[in-house]
CSV table of C-alpha atoms in Angstrom, one decimal:
chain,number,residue,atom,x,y,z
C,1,UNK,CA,0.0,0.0,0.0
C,2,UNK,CA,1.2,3.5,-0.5
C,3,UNK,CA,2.0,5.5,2.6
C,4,UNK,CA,3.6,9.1,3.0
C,5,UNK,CA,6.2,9.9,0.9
C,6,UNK,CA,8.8,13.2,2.0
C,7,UNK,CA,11.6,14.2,0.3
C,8,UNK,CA,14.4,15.0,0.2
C,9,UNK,CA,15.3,12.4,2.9
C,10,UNK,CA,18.1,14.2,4.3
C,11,UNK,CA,19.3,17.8,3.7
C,12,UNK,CA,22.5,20.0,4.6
C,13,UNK,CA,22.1,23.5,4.3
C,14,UNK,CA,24.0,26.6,5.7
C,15,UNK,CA,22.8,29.4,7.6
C,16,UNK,CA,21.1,31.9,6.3
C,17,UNK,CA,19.8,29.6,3.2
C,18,UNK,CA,16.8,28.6,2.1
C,19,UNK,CA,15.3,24.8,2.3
C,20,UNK,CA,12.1,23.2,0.8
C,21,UNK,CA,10.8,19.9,1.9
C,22,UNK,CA,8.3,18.3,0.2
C,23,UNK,CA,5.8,15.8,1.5
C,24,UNK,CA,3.4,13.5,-0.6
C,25,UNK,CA,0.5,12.1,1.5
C,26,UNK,CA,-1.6,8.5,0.7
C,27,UNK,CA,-3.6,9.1,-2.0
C,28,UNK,CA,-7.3,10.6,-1.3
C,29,UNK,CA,-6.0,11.7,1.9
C,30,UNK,CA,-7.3,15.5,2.0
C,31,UNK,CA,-5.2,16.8,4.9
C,32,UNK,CA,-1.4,17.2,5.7
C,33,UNK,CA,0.2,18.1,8.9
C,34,UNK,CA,3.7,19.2,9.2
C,35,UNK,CA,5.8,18.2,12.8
C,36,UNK,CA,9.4,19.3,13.6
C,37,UNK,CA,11.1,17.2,16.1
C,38,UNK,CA,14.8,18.8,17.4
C,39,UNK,CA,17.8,16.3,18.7
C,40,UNK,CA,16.7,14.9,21.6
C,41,UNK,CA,13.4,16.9,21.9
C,42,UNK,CA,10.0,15.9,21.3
C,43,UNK,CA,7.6,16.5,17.9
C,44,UNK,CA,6.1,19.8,17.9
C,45,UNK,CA,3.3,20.4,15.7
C,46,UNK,CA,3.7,23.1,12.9
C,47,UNK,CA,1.3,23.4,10.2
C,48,UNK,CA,-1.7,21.8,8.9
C,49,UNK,CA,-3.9,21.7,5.5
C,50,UNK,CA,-7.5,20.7,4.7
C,51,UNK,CA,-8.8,20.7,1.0
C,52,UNK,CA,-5.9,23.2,0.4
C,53,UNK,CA,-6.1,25.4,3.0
C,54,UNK,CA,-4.5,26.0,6.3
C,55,UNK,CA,-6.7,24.6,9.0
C,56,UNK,CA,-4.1,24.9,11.8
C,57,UNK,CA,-1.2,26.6,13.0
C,58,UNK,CA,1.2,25.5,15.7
C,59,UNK,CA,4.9,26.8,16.7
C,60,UNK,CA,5.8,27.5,12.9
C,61,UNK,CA,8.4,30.0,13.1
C,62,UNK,CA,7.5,33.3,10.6
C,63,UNK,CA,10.4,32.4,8.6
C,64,UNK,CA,8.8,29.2,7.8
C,65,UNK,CA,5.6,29.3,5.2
C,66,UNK,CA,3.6,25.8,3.8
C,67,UNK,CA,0.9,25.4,1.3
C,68,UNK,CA,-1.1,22.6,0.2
C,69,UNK,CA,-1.1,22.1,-3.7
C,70,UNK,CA,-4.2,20.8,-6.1
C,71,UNK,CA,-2.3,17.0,-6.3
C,72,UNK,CA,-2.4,17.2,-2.4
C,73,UNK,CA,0.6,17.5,-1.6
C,74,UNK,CA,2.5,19.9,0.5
C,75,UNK,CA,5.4,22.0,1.0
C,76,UNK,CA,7.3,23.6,3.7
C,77,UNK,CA,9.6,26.8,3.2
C,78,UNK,CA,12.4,27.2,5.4
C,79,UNK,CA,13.9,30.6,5.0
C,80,UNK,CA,17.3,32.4,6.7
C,81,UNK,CA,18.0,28.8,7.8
C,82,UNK,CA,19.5,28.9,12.2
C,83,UNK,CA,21.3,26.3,13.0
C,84,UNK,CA,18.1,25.5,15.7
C,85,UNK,CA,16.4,24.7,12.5
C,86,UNK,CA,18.0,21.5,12.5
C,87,UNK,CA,15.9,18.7,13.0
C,88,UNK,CA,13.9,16.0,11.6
C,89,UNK,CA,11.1,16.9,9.7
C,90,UNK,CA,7.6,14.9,9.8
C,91,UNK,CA,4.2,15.2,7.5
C,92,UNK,CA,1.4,13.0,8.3
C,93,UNK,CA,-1.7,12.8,6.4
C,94,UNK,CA,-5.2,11.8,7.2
C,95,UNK,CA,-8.7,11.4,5.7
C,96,UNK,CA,-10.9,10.4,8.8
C,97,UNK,CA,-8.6,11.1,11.8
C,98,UNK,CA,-6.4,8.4,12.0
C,99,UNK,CA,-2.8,9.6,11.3
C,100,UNK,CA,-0.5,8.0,8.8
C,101,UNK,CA,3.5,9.4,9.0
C,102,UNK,CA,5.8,9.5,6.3
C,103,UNK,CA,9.7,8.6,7.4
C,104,UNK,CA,10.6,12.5,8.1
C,105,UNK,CA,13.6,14.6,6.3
C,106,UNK,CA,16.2,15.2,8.4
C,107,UNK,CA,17.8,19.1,8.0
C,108,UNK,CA,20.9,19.8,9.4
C,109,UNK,CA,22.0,23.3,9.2
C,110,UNK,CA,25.8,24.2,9.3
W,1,UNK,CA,4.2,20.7,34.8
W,2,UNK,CA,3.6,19.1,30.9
W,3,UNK,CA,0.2,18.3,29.5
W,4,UNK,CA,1.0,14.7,28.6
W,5,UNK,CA,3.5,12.8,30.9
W,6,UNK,CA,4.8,9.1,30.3
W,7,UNK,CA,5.7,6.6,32.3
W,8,UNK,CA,8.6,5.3,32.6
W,9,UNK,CA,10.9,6.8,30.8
W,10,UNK,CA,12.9,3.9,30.1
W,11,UNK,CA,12.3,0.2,30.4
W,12,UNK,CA,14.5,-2.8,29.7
W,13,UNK,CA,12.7,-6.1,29.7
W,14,UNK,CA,13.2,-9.3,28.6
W,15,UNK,CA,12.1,-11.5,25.6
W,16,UNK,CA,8.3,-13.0,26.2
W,17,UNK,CA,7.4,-10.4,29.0
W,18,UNK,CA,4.2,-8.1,29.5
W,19,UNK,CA,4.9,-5.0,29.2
W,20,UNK,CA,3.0,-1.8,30.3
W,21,UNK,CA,4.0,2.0,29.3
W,22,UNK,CA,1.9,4.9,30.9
W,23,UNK,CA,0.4,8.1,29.7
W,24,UNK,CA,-1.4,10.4,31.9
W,25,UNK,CA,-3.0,14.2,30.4
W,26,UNK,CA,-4.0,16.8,31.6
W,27,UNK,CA,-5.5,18.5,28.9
W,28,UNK,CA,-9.0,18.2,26.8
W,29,UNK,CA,-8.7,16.0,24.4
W,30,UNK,CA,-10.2,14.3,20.9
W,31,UNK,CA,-8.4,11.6,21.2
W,32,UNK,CA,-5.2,10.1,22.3
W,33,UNK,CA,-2.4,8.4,19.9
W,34,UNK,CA,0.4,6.1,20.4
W,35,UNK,CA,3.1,6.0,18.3
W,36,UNK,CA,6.0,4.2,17.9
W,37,UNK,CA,9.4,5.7,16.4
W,38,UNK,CA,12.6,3.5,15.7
W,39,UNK,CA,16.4,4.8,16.2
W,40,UNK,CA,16.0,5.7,12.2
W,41,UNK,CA,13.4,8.3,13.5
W,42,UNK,CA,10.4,7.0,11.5
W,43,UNK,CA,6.8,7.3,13.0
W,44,UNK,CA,4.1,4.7,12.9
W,45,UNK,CA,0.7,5.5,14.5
W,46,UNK,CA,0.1,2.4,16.4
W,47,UNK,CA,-3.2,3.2,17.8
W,48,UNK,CA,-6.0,6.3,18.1
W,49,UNK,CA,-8.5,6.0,20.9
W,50,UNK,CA,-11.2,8.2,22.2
W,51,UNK,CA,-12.8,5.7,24.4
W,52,UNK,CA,-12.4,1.8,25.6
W,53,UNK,CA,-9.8,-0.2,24.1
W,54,UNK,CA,-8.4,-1.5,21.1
W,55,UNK,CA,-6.3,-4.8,20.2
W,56,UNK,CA,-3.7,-5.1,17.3
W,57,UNK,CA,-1.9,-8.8,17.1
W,58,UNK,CA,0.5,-8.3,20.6
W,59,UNK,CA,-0.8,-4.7,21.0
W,60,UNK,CA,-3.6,-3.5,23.8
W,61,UNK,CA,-4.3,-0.1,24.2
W,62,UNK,CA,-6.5,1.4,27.2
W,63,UNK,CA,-8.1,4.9,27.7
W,64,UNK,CA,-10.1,6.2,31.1
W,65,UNK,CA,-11.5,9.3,29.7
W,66,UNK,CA,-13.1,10.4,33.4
W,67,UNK,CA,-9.4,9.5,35.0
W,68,UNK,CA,-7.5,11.2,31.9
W,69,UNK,CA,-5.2,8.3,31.7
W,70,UNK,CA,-4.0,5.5,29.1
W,71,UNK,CA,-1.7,2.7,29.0
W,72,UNK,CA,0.0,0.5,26.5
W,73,UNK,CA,0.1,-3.3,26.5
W,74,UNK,CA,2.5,-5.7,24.5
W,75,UNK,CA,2.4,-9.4,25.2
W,76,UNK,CA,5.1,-11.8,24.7
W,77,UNK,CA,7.6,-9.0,24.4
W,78,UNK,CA,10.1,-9.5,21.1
W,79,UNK,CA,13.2,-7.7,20.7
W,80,UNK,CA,12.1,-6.2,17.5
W,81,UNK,CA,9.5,-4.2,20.2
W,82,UNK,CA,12.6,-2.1,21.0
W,83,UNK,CA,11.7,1.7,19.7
W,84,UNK,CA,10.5,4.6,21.6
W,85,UNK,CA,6.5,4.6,22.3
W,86,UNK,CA,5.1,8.2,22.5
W,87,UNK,CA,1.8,9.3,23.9
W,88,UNK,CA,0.2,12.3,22.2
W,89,UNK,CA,-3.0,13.7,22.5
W,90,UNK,CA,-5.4,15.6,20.0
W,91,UNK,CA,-6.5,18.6,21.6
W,92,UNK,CA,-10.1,19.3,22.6
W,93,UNK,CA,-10.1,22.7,20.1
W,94,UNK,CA,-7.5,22.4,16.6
W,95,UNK,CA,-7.3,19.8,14.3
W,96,UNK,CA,-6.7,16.1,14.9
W,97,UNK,CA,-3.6,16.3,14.2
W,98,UNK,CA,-2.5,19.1,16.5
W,99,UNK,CA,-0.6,17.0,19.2
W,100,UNK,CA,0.5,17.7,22.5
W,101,UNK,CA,3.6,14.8,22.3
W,102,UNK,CA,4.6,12.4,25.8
W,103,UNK,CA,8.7,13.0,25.6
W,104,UNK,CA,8.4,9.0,24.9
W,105,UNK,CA,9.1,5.5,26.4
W,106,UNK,CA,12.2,3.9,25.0
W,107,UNK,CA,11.7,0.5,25.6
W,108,UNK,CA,14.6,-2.3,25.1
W,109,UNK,CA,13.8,-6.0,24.7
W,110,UNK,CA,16.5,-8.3,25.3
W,111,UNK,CA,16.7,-12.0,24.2
């Protein structure tokens, strides 16, 4: 079966760039939710989309923007990349509830 | 004092033993998750509960919505059990997916 696809896997950046995960969620699922967990730390919810709209913020930093496209999937925008930006990056998507997790991209910023 | 709290925090146990991880909130909630994240970081959503129990093969998973307070089961513990097994809760208000995350169980089964 086809579960939650993010890419790039793993990304090095330095600071002050920009970054641009993607994340592909199980198809007909119509909602996307974006987690960011630091070394050590636990997730912290970010983001979320419904029908391609934001139905839910979280502790997304304002350098950070998402969107939701047409296909479903979404994006998240990392801009003037800290080095506390590093981190593994989940998306989830749902269609009743349940949560399905893709395998996270993991951003390190030098 | 944080809004979902596991217990313990880590727990070694050996092969073919019961084992029972803790979560206890203090917030509103939707419904409760547990997850389960190996040392590669990937997260699989083991169960979501808003009342009773559910069963999955080796997997038992409680909630006691009046005592805010839910606990995981595996039977005949296996060494490919060992991962970290969070607790995270869907707030009252927000979307499903807005969790408040446990900081985990890391759980180590040895043969």
């Amino acid at each position: 079966a086809a579960g939650v696809i993010q890419s790039p896997r793993h990304l090095i950046k330095e600071k002050r760039e920009t970054a641009t995960l993607k994340c592909y969620p199980i198809p007909r699922h119509d909602t996307v939710y974006w987690y960011q967990q630091g070394p050590g730390q636990d997730p912290q919810f970010l983001i979320s989309f419904y029908e391609k709209m934001q139905s839910d913020k979280g502790s997304i930093p304002d350098r950070f923007s998402a969107q939701q496209f047409s296909d479903y999937h979404s994006e998240l925008n990392m801009s003037s990349l800290e080095l506390g930006d590093s981190a593994l990056y989940f998306c989830a998507s749902s269609l009743f509830g349940e949560l399905f997790f893709g395998e996270g991209s993991r951003l390190t910023v030098l | 004092k944080n809004e979902v709290e596991q217990s313990p925090q880590n727990l070694t146990a050996q092969e073919g033993e019961f084992i029972t991880i803790n979560c206890s909130y203090s917030v509103g909630i939707s419904a409760l998750h547990w997850l389960q994240q190996h040392p590669g970081g990937g997260i699989v959503s083991l169960f979501m509960l808003s009342s009773g129990k559910k069963k999955h093969g080796r997997l038992i998973a409680t909630i006691n919505i009046q005592e805010k307070h839910s606990s995981l089961h595996i039977t005949a513990s296996h060494p490919r059990d060992s991962a970290v097994y969070i607790c995270a809760v869907s707030r009252g208000e927000g979307s499903q997916g807005n969790l408040i995350f446990g900081k985990g169980t890391k759980l180590s089964v040895k043969p």
